[in-house]
Short mmCIF file of C-alpha atoms and ligand atoms in Angstrom, two decimals:
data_model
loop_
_atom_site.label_atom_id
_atom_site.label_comp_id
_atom_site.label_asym_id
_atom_site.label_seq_id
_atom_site.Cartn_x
_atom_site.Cartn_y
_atom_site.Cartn_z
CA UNK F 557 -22.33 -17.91 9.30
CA UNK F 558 -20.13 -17.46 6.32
CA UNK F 559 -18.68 -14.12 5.78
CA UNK F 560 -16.74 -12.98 2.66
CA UNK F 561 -14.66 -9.35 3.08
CA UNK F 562 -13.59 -7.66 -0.10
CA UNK F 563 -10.21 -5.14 0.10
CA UNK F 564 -9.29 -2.23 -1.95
CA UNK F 565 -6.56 0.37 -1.59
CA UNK F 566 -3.19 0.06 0.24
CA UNK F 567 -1.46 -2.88 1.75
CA UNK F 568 -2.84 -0.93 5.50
CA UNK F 569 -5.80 -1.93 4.51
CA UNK F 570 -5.30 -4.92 2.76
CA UNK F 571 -3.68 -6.08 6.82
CA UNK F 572 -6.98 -4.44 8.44
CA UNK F 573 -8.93 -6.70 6.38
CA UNK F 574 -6.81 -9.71 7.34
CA UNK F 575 -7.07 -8.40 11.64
CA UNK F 576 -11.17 -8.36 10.44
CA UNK F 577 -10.81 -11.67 9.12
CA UNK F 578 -9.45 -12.72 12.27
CA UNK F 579 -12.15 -11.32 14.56
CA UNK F 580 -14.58 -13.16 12.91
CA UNK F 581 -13.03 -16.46 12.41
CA UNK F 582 -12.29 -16.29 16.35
CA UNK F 583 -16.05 -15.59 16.70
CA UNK F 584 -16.53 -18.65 14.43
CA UNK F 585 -17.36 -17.64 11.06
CA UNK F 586 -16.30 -19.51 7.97
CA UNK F 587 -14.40 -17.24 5.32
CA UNK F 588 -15.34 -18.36 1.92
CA UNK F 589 -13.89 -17.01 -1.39
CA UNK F 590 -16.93 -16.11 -3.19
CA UNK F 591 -19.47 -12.92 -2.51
CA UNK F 592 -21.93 -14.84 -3.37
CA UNK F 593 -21.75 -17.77 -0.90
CA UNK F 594 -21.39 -15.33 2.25
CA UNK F 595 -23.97 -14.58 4.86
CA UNK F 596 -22.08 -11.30 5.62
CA UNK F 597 -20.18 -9.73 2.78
CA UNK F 598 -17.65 -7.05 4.34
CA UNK F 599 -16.65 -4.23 1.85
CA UNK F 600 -13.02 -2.76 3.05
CA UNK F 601 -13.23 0.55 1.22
CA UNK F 602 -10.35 2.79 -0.03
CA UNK F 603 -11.36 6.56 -0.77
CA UNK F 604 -7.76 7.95 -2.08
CA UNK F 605 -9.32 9.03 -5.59
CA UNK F 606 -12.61 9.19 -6.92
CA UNK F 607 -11.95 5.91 -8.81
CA UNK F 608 -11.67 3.89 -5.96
CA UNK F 609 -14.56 5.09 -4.49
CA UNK F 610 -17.18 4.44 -7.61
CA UNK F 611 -15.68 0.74 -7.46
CA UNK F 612 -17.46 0.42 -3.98
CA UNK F 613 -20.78 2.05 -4.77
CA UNK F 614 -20.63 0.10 -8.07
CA UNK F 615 -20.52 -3.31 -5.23
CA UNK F 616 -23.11 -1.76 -3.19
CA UNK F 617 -25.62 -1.57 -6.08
CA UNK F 618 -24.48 -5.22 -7.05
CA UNK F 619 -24.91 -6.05 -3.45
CA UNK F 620 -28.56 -4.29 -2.94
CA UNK F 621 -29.91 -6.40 -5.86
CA UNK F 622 -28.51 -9.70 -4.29
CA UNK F 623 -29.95 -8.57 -0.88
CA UNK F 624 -33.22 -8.73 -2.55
CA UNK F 625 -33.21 -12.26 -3.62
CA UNK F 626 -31.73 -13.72 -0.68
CA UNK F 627 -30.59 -12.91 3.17
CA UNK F 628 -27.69 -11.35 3.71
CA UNK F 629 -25.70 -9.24 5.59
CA UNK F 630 -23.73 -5.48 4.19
CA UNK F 631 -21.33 -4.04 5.94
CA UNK F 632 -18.64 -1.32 4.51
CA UNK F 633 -15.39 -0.80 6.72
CA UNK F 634 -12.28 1.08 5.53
CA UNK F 635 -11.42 4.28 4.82
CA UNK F 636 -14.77 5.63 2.73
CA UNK F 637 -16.66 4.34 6.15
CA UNK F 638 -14.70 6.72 8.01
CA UNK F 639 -15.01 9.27 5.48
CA UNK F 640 -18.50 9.09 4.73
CA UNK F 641 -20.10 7.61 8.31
CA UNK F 642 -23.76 7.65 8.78
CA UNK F 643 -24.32 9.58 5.16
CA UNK F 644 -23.20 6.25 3.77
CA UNK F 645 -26.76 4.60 4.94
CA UNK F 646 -28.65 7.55 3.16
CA UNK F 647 -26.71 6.78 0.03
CA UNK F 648 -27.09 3.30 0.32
CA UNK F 649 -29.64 2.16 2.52
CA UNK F 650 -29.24 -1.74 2.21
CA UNK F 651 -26.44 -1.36 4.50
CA UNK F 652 -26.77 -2.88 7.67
CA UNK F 653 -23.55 -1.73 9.22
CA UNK F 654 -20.33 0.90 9.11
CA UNK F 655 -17.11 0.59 10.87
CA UNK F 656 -14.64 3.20 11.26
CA UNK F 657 -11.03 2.51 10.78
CA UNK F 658 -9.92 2.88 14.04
CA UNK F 659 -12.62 1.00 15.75
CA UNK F 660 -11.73 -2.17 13.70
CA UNK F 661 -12.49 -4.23 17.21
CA UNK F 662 -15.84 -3.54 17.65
CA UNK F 663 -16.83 -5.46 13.87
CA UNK F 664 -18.46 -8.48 16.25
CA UNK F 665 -20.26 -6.64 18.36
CA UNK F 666 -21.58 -4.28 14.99
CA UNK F 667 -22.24 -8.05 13.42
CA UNK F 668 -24.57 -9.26 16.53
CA UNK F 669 -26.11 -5.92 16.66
CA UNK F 670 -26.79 -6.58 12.93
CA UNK F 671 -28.05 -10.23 12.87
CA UNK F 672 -30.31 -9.09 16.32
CA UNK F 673 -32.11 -6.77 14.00
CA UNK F 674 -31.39 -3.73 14.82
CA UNK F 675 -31.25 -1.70 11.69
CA UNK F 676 -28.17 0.23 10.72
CA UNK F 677 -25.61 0.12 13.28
CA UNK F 678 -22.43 2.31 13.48
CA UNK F 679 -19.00 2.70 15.60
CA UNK F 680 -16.93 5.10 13.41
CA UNK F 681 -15.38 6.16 17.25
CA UNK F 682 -11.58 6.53 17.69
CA UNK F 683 -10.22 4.11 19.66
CA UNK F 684 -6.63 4.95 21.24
CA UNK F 685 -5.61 1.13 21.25
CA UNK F 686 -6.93 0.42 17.43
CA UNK F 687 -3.12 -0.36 16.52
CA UNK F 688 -2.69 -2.58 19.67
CA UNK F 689 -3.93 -5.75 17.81
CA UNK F 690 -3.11 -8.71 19.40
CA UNK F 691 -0.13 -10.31 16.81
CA UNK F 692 -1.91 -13.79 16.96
CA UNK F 693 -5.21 -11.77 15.94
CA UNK F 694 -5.01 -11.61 12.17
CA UNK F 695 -6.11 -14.49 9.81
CA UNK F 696 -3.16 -13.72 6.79
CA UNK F 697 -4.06 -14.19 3.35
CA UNK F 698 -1.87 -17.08 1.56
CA UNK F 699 1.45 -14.95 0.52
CA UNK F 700 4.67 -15.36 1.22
CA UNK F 701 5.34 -12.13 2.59
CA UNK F 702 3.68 -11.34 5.96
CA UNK F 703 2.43 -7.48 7.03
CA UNK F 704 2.90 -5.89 10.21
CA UNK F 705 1.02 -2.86 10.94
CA UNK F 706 3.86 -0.41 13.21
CA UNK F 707 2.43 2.60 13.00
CA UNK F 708 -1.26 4.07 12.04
CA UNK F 709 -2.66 7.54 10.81
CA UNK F 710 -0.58 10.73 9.64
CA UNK F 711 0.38 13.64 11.00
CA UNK F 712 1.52 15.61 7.33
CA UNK F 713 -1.69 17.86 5.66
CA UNK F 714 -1.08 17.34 1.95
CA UNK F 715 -3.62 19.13 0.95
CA UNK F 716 -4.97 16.93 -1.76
CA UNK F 717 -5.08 13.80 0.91
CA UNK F 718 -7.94 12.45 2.78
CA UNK F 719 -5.87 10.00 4.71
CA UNK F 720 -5.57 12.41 7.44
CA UNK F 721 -9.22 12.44 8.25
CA UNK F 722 -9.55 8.52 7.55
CA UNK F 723 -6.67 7.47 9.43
CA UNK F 724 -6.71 9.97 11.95
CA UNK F 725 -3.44 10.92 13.97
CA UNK F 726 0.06 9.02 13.98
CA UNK F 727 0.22 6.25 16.65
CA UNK F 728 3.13 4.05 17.20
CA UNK F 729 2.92 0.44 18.05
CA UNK F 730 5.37 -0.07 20.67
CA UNK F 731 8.72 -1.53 19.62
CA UNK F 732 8.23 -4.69 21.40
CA UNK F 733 5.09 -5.63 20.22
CA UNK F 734 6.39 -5.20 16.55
CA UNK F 735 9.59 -7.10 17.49
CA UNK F 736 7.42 -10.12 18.65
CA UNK F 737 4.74 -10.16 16.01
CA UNK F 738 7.58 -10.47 14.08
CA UNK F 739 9.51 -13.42 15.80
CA UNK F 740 6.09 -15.45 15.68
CA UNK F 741 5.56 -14.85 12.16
CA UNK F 742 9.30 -16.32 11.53
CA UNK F 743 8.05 -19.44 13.68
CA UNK F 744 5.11 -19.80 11.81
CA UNK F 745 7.37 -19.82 8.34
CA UNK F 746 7.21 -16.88 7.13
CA UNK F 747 10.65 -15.40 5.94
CA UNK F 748 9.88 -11.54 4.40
CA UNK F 749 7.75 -9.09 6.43
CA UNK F 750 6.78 -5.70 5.46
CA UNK F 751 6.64 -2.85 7.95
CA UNK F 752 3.15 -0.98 7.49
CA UNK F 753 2.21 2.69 8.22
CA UNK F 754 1.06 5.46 6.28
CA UNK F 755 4.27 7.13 7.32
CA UNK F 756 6.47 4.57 8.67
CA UNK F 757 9.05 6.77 9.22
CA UNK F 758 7.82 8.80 11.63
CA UNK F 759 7.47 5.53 14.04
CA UNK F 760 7.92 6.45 17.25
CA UNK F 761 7.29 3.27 19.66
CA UNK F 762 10.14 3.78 21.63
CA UNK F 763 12.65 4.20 19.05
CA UNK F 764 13.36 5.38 16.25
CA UNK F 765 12.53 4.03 12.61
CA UNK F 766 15.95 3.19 11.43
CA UNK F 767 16.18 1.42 15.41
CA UNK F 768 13.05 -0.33 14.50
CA UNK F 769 14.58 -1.94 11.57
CA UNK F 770 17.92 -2.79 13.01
CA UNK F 771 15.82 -4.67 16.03
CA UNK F 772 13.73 -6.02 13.78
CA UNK F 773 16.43 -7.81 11.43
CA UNK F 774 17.76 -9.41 14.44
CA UNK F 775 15.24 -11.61 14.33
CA UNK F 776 16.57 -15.62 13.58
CA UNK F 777 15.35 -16.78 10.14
CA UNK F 778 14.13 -13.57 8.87
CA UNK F 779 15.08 -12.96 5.54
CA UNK F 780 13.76 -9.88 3.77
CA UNK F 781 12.61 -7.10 5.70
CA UNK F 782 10.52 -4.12 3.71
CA UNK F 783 8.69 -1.16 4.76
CA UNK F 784 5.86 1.28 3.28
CA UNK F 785 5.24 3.85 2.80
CA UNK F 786 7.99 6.60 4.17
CA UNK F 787 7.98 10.67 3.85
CA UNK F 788 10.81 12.34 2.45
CA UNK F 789 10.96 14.65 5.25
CA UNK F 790 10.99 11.91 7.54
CA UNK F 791 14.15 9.83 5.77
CA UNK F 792 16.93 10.13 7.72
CA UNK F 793 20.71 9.49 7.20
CA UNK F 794 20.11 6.96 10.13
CA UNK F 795 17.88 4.94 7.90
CA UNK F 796 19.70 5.65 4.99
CA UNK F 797 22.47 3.85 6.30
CA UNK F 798 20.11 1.47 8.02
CA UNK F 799 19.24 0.80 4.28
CA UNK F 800 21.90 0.12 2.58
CA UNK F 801 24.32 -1.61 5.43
CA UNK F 802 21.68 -4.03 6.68
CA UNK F 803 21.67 -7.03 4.34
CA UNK F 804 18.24 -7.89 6.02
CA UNK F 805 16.31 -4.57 4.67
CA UNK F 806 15.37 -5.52 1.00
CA UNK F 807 17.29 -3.14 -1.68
CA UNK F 808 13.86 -1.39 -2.51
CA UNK F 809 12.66 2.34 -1.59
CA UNK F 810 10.01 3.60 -2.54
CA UNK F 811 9.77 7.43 -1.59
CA UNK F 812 6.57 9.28 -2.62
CA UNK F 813 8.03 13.18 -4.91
CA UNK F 814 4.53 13.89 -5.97
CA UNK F 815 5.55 16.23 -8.31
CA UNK F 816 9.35 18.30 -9.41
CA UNK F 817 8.08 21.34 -9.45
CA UNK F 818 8.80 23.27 -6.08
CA UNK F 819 5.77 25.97 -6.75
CA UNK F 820 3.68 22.89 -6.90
CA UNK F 821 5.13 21.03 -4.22
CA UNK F 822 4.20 24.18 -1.84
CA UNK F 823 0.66 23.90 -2.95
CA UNK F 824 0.78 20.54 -2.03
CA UNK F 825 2.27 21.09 1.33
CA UNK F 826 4.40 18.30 0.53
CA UNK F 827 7.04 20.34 2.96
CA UNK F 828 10.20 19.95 0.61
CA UNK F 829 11.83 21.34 -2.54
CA UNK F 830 12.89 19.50 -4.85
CA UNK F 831 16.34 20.15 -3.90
CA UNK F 832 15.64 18.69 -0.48
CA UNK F 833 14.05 15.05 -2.02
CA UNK F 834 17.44 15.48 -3.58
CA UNK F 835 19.06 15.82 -1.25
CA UNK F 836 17.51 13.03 0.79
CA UNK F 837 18.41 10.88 -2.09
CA UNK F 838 21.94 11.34 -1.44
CA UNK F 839 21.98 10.22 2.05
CA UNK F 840 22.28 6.55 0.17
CA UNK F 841 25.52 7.67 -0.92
CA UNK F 842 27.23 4.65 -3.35
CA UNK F 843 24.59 2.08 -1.85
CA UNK F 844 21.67 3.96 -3.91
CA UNK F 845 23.37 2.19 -7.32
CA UNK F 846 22.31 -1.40 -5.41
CA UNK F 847 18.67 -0.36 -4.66
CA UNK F 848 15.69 0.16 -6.30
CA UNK F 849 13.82 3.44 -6.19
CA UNK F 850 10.52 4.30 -7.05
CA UNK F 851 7.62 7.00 -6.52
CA UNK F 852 4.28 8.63 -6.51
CA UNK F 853 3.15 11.26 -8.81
CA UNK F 854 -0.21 13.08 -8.79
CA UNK F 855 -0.52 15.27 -12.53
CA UNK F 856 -2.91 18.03 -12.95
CA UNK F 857 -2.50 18.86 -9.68
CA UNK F 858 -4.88 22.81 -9.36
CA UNK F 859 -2.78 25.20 -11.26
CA UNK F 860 -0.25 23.04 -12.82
CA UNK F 861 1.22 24.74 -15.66
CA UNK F 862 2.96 23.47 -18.68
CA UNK F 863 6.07 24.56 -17.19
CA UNK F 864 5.77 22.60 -13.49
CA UNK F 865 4.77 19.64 -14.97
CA UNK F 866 8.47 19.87 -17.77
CA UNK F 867 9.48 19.85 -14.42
CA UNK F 868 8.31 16.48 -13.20
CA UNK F 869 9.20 15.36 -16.64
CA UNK F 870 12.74 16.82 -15.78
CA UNK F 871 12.88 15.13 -12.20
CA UNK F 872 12.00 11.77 -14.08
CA UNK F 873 15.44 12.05 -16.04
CA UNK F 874 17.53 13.23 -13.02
CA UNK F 875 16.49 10.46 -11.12
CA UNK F 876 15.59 7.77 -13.12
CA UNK F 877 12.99 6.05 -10.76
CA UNK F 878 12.71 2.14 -11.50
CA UNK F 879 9.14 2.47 -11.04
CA UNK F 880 6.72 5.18 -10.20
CA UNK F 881 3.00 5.49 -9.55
CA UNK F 882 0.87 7.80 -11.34
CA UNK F 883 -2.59 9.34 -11.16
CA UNK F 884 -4.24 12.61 -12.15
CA UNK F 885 -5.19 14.59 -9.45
CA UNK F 886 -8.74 13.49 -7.83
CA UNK F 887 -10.83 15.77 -6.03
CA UNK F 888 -11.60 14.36 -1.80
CA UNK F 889 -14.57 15.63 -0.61
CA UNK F 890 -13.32 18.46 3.19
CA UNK F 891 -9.50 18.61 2.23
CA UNK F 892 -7.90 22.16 1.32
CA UNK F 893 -7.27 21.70 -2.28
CA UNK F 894 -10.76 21.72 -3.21
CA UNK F 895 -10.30 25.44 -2.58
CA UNK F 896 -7.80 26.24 -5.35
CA UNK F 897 -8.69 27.05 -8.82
CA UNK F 898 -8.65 23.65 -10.97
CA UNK F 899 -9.09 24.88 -14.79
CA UNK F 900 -6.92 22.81 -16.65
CA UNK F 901 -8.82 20.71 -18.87
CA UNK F 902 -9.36 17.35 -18.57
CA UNK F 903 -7.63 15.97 -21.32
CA UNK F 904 -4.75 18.06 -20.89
CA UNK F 905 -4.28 16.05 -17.75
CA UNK F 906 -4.57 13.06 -19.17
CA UNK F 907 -2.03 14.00 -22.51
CA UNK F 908 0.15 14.89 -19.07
CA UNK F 909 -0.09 11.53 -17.45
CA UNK F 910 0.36 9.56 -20.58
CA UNK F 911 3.07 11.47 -21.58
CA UNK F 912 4.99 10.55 -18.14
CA UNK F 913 3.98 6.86 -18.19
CA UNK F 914 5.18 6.41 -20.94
CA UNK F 915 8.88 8.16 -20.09
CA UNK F 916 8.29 6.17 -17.39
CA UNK F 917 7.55 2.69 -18.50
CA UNK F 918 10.87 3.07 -20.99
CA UNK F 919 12.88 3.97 -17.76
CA UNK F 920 11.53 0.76 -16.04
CA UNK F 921 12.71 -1.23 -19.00
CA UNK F 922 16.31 0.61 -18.62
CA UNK F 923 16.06 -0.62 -15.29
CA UNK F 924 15.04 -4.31 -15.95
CA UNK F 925 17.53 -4.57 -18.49
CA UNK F 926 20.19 -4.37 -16.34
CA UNK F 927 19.19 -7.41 -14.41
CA UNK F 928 19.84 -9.47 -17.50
CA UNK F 929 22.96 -12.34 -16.98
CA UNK F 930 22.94 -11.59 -13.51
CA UNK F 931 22.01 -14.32 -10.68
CA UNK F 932 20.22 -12.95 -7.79
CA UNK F 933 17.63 -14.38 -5.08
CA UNK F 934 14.50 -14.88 -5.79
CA UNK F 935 11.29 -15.50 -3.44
CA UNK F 936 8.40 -17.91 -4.84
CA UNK F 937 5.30 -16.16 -4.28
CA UNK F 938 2.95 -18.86 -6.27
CA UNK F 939 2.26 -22.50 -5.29
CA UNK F 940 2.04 -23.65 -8.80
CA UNK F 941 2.95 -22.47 -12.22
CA UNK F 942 1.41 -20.86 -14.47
CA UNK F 943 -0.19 -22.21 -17.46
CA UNK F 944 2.82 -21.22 -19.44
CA UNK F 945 5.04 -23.12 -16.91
CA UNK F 946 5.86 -20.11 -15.02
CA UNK F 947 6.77 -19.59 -11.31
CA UNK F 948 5.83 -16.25 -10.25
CA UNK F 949 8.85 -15.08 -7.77
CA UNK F 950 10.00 -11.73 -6.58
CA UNK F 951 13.72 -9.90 -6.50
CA UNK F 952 14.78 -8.59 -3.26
CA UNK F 953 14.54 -5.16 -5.39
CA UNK F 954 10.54 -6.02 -5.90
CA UNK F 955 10.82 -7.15 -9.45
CA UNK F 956 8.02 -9.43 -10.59
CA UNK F 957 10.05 -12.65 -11.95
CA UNK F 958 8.93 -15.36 -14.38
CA UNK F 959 11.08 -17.94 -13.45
CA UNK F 960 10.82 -21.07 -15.73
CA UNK F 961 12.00 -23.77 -13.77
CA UNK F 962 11.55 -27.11 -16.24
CA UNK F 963 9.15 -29.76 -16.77
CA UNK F 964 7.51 -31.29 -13.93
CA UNK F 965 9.99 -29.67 -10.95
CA UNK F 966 8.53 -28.19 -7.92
CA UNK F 967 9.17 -24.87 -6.45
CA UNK F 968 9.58 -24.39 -2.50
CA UNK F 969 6.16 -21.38 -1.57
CA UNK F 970 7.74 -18.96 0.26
CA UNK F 971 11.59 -20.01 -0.19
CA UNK F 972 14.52 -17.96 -1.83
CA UNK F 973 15.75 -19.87 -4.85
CA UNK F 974 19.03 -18.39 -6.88
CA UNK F 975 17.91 -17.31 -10.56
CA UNK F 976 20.11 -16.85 -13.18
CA UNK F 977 18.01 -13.33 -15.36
CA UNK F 978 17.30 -13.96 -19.12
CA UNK F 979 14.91 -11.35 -20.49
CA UNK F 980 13.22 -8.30 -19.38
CA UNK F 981 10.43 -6.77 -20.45
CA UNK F 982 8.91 -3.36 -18.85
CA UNK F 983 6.52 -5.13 -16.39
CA UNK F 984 8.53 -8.75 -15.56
CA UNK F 985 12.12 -10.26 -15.86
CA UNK F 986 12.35 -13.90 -17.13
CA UNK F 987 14.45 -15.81 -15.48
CA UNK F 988 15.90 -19.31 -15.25
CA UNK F 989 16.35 -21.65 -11.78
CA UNK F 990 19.92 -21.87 -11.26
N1 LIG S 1747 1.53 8.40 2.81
C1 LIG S 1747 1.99 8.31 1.49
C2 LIG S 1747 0.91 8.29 0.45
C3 LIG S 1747 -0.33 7.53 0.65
S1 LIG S 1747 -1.52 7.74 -0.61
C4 LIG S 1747 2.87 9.48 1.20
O1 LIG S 1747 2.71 10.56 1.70
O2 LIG S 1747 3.73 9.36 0.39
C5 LIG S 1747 -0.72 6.99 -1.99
C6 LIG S 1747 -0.57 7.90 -3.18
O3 LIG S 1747 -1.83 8.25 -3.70
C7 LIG S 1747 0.08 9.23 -2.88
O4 LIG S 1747 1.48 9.15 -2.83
C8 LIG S 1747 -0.42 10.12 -4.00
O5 LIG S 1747 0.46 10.05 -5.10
C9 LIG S 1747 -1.74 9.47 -4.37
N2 LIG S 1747 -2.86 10.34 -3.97
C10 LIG S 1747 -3.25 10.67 -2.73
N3 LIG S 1747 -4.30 11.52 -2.76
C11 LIG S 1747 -4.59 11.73 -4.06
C12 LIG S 1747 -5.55 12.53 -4.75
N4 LIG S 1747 -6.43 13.29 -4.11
N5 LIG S 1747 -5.55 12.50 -6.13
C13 LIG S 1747 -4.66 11.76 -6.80
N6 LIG S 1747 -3.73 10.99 -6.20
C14 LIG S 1747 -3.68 10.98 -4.85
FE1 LIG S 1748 -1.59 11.77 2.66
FE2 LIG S 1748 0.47 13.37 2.78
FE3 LIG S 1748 -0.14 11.83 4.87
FE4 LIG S 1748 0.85 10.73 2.66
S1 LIG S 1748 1.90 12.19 4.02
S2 LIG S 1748 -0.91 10.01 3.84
S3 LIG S 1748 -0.04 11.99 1.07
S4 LIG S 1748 -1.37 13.52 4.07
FE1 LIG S 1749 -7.04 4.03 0.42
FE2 LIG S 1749 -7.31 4.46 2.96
FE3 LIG S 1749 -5.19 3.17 2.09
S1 LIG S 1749 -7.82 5.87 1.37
S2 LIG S 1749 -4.90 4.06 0.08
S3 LIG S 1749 -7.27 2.47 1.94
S4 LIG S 1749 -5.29 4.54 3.82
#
């Protein structure tokens, strides 16, 4: 049997389909590259904006018409599985199976129940041991940084956020487990590891967050350690400090604002002002100059006037993110927001979003520009170059680097090499091997 699983969304569930992709290579299964070579094509769904969730039922018609030429095997996972459930087999009825988020273990018993026959078979259930993976469990896609799932779910109620009802509630991976996935992973080669929760700092497996990193970086031959994605009400001066002292924990925050206006924030239940996210901010004290920062933003958000959104605009020059994530606010199907009055046009929203991306992108240049003439480490993240002679590499700071590195010389995978910065542009800095 030859399966094939396809990921959107976040890096959590980019890792769930790599602990999938483990449970059935143990059963196994051959993984193969292409859709259309599989006997069981797994769609690992992300429902975080209307967007994402047209790109799956856009596969699932794709799929259907495939299933009609040939045998084969649907079934959708992730967080639209979770969302939708059973409903998803009266939209699409070609699918043979659904399986919830938290009951990621059960995908090879769904799979027999699917080959046996038995027509459209479901376990959306929530497990209480879903994050208890076994570390030797997932089959990790070729990169050079490994994930580690600490904590799952989220306990905040933004309410424009279905992650709550996909995810479920916050539960902690005990430290130890996370301390030993981690020490394998550093036998098996890998240097960098990212930390993974929908709110990783709100861990609680025994210690706290800004413990969890400190045990963490202990750990011999570990270079880089990263983490995603943390709540500003959750950033403490503990892992402030945690931050910028440990020379393990990559210079690199990313700390979702949402929006800078306050009355906008509440309506969010984002459960800070801006003054607080401020505030937070300056828990990095001198050290924040060394990192890099970036952000979320959702525009259009129901109600957003022209003022609250100067605001954001305003927020964007007070802190000058290195990077920040935007998207115009997208209706989810059961979460509060759908109740407030949404009457700003369209393509004001999207004059809105423009108008910050492209503050934004000349911010990011700002910020690239200073890398230029300075040598810093590098990680190679691609096995060959590019057709332009390029190494793809990445800055402890999570800059994408085009690192030329001369005729016919081979980069170490995985390895920090020293790289002297030559050029930036707003989406890469060019750089030269040292
Ligand atoms: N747990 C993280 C966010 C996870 S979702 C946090 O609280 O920061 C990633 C990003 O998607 C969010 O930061 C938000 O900017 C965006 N997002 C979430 N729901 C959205 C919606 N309904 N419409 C538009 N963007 C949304
Ligand atoms: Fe969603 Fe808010 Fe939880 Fe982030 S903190 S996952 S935005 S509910
Ligand atoms: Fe998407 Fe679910 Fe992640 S909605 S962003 S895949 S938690």
């Amino acid at each position: 049997m030859k399966f094939h699983i396809q990921t959107w969304g976040c890096q959590m569930n980019d890792h769930d389909g790599e602990k999938l992709s483990g449970l059935l290579s143990a059963e196994g299964f051959e993984a193969v590259a292409e859709a259309g070579d599989a006997d069981l094509v797994l769609l690992n769904t992300c429902s975080i904006r209307e967007k994402a969730v047209h790109k799956v039922y856009s596969e699932l018609g794709r799929l259907r018409e495939e299933k009609q030429r040939r045998p084969l095997l649907v079934g959708v996972t992730g967080c639209l599985a979770q969302q939708e459930q059973a409903a998803l087999f009266k939209r699409a009825p070609h699918i043979d199976f659904v399986l919830g988020t938290m009951a990621l273990r059960q995908l090879p018993r769904l799979v027999a129940e699917a080959q046996a026959g038995r027509g459209r078979v479901i376990d959306t259930g929530e497990y209480p041991d879903n994050h208890l993976f076994p570390p030797q469990v997932a089959r990790r896609r070729d990169t050079a940084k490994a994930l580690v799932t600490i904590i799952e779910g989220c306990n905040h109620a933004c309410t424009y956020c279905i992650v709550p009802t996909t995810r479920g509630t916050e539960r902690s991976r005990p430290f130890a487990d996370v301390v030993a996935e981690v020490r394998g992973l550093v036998e098996a080669g890998y240097r960098e590891v990212e930390l993974l929760g929908q709110n990783v700092n709100s861990y609680a497996g025994g210690c706290t967050f800004a413990e969890l990193l400190a045990r963490v970086a202990e750990v011999d031959g570990l270079e880089w350690l990263r983490f995603t994605t943390s709540h500003p009400m959750n950033f403490t001066r503990d892992l402030a400090r945690e931050l910028v002292t440990n020379p393990k924990v990559a210079p690199f925050l990313h700390l979702p604002l949402q929006s800078g206006s306050d009355r906008i924030l509440k309506r969010m239940l984002r459960e800070y002002t801006i003054d607080q996210y401020l505030e937070r901010l300056g828990y990095l004290g001198e050290g924040r100059s060394r990192l890099a920062l970036s952000t979320d933003f959702i525009v259009g958000f129901p109600g957003e006037t022209d003022e609250d959104f100067e605001a954001t605009m305003q927020v964007l020059e007070t802190v000058q993110f290195d990077a920040s994530f935007s998207f115009i606010y997208s209706p989810r199907p059961g979460t509060p927001s759908l109740r407030l009055k949404d009457d700003l046009p369209m393509p004001v929203k999207s004059e809105r979003l423009a108008r910050l991306q492209q503050r934004q992108a000349e911010l990011t240049l700002a910020s690239n520009r200073r890398f230029v003439g300075r040598e810093i480490p590098v990680r190679i993240e691609s096995r060959t170059a590019t057709e332009q002679g390029w190494w793809l590499a990445r800055s402890g700071e999570w800059k994408t680097i085009h690192l030329a590195a001369g005729p016919g010389r081979e980069l170490p995978f995985g390895e920090l090499v020293q790289a002297r910065i030559t050029q930036a542009s707003p989406h890469f800095l060019g750089a030269e091997l040292v």
